[in-house]
mmCIF file of C-alpha atoms in Angstrom:
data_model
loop_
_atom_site.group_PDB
_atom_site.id
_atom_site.type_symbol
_atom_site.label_atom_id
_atom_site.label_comp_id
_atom_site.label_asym_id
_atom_site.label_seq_id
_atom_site.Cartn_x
_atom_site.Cartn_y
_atom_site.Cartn_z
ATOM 1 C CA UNK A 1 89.706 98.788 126.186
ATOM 2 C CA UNK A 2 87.375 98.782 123.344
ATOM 3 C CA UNK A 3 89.635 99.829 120.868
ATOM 4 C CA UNK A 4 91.990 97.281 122.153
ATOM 5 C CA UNK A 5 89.711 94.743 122.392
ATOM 6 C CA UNK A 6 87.999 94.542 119.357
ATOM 7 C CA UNK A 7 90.916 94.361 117.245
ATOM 8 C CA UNK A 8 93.080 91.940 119.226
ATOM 9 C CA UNK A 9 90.448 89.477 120.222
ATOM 10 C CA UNK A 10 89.213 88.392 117.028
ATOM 11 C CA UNK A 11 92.627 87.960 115.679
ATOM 12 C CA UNK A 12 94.496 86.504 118.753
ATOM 13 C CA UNK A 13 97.113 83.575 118.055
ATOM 14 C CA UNK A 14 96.118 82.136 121.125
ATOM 15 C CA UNK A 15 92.484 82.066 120.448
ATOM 16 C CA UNK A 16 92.785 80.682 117.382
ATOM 17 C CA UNK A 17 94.999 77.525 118.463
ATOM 18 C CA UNK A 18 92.249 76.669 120.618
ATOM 19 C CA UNK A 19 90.020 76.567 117.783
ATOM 20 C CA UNK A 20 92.455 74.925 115.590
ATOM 21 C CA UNK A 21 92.619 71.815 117.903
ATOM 22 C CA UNK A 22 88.715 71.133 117.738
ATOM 23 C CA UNK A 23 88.110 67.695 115.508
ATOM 24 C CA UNK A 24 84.774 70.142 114.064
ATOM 25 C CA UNK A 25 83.329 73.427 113.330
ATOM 26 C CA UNK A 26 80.095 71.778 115.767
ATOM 27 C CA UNK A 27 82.508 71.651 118.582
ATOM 28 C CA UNK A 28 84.352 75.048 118.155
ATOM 29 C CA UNK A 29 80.652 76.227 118.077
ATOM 30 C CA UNK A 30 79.183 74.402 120.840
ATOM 31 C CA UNK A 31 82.249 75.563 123.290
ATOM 32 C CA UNK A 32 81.426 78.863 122.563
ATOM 33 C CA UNK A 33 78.286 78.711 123.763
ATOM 34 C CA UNK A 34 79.576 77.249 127.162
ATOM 35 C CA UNK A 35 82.015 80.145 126.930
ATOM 36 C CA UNK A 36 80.127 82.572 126.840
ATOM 37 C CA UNK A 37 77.648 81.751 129.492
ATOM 38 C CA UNK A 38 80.171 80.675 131.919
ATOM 39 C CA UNK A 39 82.212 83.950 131.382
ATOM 40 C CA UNK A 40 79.262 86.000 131.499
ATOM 41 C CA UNK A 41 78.428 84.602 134.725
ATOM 42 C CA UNK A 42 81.878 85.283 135.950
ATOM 43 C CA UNK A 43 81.593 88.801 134.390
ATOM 44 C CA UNK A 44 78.425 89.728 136.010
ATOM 45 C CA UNK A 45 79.678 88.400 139.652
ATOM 46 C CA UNK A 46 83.149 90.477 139.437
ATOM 47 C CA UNK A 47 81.055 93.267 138.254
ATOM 48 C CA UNK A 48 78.496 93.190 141.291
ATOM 49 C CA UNK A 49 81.788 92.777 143.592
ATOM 50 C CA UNK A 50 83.047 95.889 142.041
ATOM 51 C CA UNK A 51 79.510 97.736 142.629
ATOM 52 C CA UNK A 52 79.243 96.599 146.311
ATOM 53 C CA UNK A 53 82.629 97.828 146.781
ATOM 54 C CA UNK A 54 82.552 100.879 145.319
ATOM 55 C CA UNK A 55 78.853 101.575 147.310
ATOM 56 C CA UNK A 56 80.351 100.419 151.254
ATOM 57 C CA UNK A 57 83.225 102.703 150.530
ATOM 58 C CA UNK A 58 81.079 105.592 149.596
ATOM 59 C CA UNK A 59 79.103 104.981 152.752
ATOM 60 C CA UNK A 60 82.178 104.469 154.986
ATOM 61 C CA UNK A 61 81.197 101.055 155.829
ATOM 62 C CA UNK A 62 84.762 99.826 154.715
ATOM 63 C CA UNK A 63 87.686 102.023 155.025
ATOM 64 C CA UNK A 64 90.144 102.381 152.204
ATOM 65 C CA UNK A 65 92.631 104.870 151.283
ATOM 66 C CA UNK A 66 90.950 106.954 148.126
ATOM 67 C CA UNK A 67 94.361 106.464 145.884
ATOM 68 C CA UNK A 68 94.044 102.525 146.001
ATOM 69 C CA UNK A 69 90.706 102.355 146.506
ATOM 70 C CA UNK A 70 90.005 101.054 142.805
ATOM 71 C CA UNK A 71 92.642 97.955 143.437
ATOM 72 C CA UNK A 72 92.014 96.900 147.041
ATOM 73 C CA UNK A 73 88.027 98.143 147.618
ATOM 74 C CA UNK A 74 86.960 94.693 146.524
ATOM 75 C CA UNK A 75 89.292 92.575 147.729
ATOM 76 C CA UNK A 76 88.861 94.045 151.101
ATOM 77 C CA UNK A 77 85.174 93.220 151.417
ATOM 78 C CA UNK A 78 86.328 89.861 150.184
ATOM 79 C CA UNK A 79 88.115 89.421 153.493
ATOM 80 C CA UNK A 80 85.987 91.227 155.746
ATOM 81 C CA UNK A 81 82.384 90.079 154.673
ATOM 82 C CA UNK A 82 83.062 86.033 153.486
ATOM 83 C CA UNK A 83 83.991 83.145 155.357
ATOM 84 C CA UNK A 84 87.746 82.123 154.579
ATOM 85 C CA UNK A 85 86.647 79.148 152.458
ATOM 86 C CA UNK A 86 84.612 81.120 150.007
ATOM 87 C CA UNK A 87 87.107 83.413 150.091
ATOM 88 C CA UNK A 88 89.609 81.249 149.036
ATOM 89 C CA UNK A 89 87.585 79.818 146.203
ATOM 90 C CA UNK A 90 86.904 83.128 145.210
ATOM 91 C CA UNK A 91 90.472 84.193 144.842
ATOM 92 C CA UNK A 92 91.291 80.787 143.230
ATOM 93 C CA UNK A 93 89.032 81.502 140.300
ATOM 94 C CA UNK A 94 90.420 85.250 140.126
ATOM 95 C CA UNK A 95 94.115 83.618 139.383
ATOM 96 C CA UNK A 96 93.124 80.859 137.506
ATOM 97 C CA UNK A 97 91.353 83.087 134.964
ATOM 98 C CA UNK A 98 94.795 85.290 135.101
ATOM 99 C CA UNK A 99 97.155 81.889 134.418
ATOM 100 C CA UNK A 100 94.478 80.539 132.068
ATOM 101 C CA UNK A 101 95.218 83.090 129.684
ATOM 102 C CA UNK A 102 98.789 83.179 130.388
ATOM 103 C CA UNK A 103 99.883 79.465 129.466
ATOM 104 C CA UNK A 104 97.577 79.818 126.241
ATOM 105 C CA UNK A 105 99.657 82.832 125.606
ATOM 106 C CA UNK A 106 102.718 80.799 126.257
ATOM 107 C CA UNK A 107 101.872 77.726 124.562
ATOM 108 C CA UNK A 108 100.709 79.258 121.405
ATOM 109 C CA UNK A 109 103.901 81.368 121.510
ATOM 110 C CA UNK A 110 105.903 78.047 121.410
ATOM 111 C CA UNK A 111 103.897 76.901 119.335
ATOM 112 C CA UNK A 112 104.366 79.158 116.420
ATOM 113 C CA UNK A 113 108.078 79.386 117.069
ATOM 114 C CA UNK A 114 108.806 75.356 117.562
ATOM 115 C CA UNK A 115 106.389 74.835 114.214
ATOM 116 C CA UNK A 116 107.118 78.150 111.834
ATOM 117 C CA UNK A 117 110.232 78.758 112.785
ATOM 118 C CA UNK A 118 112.703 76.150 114.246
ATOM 119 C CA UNK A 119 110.912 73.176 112.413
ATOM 120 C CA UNK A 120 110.399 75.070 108.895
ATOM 121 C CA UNK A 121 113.690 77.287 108.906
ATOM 122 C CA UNK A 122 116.101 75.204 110.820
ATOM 123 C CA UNK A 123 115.562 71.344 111.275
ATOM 124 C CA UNK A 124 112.264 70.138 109.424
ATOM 125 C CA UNK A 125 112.985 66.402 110.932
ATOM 126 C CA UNK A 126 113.203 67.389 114.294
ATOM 127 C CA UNK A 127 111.615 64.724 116.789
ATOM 128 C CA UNK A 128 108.605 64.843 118.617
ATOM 129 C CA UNK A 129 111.049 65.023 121.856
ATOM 130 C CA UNK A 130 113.005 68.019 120.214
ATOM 131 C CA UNK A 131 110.391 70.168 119.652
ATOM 132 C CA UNK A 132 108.779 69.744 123.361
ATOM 133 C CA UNK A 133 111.928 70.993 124.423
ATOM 134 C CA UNK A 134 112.763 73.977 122.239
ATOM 135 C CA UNK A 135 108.793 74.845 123.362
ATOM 136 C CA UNK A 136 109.660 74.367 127.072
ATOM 137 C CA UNK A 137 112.847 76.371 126.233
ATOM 138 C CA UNK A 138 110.804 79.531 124.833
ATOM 139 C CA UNK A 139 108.147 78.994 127.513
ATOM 140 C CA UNK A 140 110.489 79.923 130.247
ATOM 141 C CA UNK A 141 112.076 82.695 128.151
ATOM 142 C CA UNK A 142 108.546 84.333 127.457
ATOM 143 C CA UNK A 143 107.854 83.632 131.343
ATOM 144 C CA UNK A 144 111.095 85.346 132.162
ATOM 145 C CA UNK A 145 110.929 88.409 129.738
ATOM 146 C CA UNK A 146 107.126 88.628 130.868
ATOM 147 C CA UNK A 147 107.930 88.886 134.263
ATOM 148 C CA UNK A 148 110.561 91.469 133.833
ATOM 149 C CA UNK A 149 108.423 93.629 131.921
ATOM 150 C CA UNK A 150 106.138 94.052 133.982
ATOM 151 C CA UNK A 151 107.800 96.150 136.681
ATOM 152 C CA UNK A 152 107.069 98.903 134.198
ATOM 153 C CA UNK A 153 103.552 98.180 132.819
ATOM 154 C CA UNK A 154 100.405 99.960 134.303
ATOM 155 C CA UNK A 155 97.600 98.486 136.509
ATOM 156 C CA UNK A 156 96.244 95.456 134.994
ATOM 157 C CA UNK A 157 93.039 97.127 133.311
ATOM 158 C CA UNK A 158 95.579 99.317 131.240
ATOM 159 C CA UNK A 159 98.069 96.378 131.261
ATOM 160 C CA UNK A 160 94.928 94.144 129.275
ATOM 161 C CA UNK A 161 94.637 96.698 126.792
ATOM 162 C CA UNK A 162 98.703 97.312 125.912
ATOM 163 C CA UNK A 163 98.988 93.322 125.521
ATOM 164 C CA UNK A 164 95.981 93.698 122.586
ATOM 165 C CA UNK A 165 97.626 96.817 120.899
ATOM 166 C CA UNK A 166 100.376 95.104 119.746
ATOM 167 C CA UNK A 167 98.062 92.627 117.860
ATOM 168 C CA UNK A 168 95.875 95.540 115.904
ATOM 169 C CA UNK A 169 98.574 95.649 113.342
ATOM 170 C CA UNK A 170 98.164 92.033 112.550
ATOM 171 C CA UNK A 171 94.129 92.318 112.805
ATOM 172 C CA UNK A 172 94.010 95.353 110.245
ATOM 173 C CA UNK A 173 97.164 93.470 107.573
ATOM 174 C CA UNK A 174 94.673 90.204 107.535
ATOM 175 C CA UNK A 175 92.117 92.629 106.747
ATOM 176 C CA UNK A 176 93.723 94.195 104.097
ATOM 177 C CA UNK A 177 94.950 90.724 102.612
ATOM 178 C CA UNK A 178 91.210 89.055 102.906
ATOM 179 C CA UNK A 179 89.612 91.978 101.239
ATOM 180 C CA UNK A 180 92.007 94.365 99.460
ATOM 181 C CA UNK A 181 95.260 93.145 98.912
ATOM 182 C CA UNK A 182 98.116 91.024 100.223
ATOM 183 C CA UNK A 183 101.897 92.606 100.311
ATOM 184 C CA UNK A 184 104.425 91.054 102.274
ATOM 185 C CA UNK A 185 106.109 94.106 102.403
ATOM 186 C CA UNK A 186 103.800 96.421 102.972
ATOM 187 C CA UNK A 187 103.050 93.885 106.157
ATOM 188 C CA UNK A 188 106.451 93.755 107.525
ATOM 189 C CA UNK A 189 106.876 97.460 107.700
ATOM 190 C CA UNK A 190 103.482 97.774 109.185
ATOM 191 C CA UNK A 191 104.151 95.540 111.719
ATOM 192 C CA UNK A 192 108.135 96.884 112.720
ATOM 193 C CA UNK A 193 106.804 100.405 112.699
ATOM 194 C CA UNK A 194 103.900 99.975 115.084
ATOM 195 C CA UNK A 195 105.723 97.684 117.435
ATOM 196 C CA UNK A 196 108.579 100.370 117.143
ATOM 197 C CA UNK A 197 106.439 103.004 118.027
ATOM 198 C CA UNK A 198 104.951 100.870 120.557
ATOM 199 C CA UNK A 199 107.981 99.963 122.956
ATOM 200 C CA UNK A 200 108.851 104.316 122.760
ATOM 201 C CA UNK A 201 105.116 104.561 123.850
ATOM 202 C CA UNK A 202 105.483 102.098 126.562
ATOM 203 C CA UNK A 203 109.155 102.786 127.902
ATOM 204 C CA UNK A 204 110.632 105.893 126.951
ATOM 205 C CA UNK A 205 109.301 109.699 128.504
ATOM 206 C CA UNK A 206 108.765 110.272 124.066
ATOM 207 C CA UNK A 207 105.099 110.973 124.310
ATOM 208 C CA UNK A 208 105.219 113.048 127.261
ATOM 209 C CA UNK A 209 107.842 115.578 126.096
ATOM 210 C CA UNK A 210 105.307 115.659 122.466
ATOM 211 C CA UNK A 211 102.547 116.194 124.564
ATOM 212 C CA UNK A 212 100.331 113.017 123.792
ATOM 213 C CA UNK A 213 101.576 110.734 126.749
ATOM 214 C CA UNK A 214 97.670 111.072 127.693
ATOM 215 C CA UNK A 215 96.499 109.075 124.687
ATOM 216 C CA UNK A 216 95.796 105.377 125.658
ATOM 217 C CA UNK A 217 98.357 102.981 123.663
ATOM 218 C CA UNK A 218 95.289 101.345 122.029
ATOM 219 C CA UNK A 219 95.066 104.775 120.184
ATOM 220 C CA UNK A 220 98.847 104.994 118.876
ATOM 221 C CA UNK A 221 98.545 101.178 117.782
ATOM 222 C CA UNK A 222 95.612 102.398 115.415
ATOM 223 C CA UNK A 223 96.470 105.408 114.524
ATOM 224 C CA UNK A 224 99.939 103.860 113.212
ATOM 225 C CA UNK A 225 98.729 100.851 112.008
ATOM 226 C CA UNK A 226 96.016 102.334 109.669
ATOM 227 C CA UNK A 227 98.120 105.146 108.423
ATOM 228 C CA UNK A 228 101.401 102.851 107.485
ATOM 229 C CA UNK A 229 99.758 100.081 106.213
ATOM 230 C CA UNK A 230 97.218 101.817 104.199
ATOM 231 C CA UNK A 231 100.354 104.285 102.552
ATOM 232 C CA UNK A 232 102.204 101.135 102.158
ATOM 233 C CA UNK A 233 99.931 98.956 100.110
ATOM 234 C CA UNK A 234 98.286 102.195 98.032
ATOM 235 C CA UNK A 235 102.285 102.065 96.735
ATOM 236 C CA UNK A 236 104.031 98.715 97.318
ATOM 237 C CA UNK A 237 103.078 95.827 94.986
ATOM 238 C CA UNK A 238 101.388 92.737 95.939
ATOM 239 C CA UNK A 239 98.908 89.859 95.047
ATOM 240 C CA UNK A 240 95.104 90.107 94.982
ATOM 241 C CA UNK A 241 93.167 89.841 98.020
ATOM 242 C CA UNK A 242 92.333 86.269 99.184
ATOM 243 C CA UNK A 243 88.489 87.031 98.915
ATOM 244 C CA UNK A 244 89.077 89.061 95.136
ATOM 245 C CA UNK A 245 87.402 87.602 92.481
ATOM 246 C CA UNK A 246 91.110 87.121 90.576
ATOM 247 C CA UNK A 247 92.429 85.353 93.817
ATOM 248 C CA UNK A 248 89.552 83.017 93.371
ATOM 249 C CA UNK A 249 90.143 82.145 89.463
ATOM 250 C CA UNK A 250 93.599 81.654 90.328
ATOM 251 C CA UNK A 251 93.074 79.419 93.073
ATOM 252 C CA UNK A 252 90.307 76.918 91.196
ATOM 253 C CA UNK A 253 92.880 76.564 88.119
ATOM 254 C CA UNK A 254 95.241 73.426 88.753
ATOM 255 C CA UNK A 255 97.221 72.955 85.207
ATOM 256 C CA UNK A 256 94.669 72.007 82.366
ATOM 257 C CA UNK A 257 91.769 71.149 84.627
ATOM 258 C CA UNK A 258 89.436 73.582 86.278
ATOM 259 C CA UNK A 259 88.396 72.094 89.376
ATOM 260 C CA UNK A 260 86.057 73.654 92.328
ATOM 261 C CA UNK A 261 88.046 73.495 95.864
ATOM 262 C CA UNK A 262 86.309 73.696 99.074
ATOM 263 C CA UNK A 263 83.646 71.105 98.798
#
């Protein structure tokens, strides 16, 4: 989870719409403040739900089969210890957090394809009308593929951590294009390999008849990622990095006149 975490979070598509839509860098800041106390809060109360389940189980006070204890300890003492309304708040809160990140997921999904794809590629005039409904339209085919999938996806704390390993590739390729170099290319085939590599982790027996079907898919997203993409761009051409000094020059020059951007 920390592998998949820390380099799918900072470079999430849905993250960064949120951010996009602020009218200020104040309010992105200020909102992140509120984030993060509110979801620490929530953090620290599913956490000490967790602990009290796992410590009545221990002691026998609530009786749960050992195989499923980890998935139904705390929602049992849910039931058996709170009144129905709390409960039901409770619960509430659990699935809203779950569909919260779901429609961002969705929307910015729809997003980028109604605005980079269908718009740019296809019909640049289309009406405001249009593109709600090609982005209803790919809503209910992510919902639909989504759903389908996940007959075959582990328990949701591994399920977290697959959904962020197939954004590592794009976290390290931004990486590489801020600070070393930028190849389309090299990008591309970093990005169909891991995926590639990805869906025979995730749903073919592959990496239990090599042996390695015990390696977390965090791990094979990395591992891939870094070895591709740094092979690619030590021998595939490309442009300077976006933070190189020659990206710089080339980006203050504007025909004849030399002009500072960014003020």
């Amino acid at each position: 989870m920390v592998v998949a975490s820390v380099f799918a979070q900072g470079i999430s598509q849905m993250g960064l719409h949120s951010s996009l839509s602020a009218e200020s860098e104040g309010a992105v800041r200020k909102s992140l403040w509120w984030a993060s106390l509110v979801a620490g809060l929530f953090g620290i109360f599913s956490v000490g739900i967790g602990l009290a389940a796992k410590t009545l189980v221990a002691k026998g006070v609530v009786a749960v089969a050992p195989e499923i204890a980890a998935k139904t300890a705390g929602t049992t003492i849910l039931l058996q210890f709170l009144p129905p309304w709390l409960m039901a708040i409770l619960v509430a809160g659990f699935l809203g957090a779950v569909l919260s990140t779901f429609a961002i997921t969705c929307l910015s999904l729809a997003a980028i394809f109604t605005k980079d794809i269908y718009c740019n590629l296809h019909n640049p005039n289309a009406s405001p009308a249009t593109q709600t409904r090609v982005s209803r339209i790919v809503m209910v085919v992510a919902i639909v593929v989504a759903v389908a999938s996940s007959a075959s996806l582990p328990p949701i704390g591994e399920g977290a951590a697959w959904v962020m390993a197939w954004l590592c590739p794009i976290f390290w390729n931004v990486i590489f294009g801020l600070f070393w170099k930028r190849s389309r290319a090299a990008a591309g085939w970093t990005f169909a390999a891991t995926w590639i590599v990805l869906v025979l982790w995730s749903f073919t027996p592959l990496p239990v008849d090599l042996g390695i079907g015990h390696l977390p898919t965090s791990y094979a997203s990395l591992a891939v990622t870094l070895a591709v993409g740094i092979v690619l761009n030590l021998v595939l051409p490309g442009e300077p990095a976006l933070f190189s000094k020659d990206a710089r020059e080339n980006q203050n020059v504007v025909g004849p006149e030399l002009t500072v951007q960014g003020k």
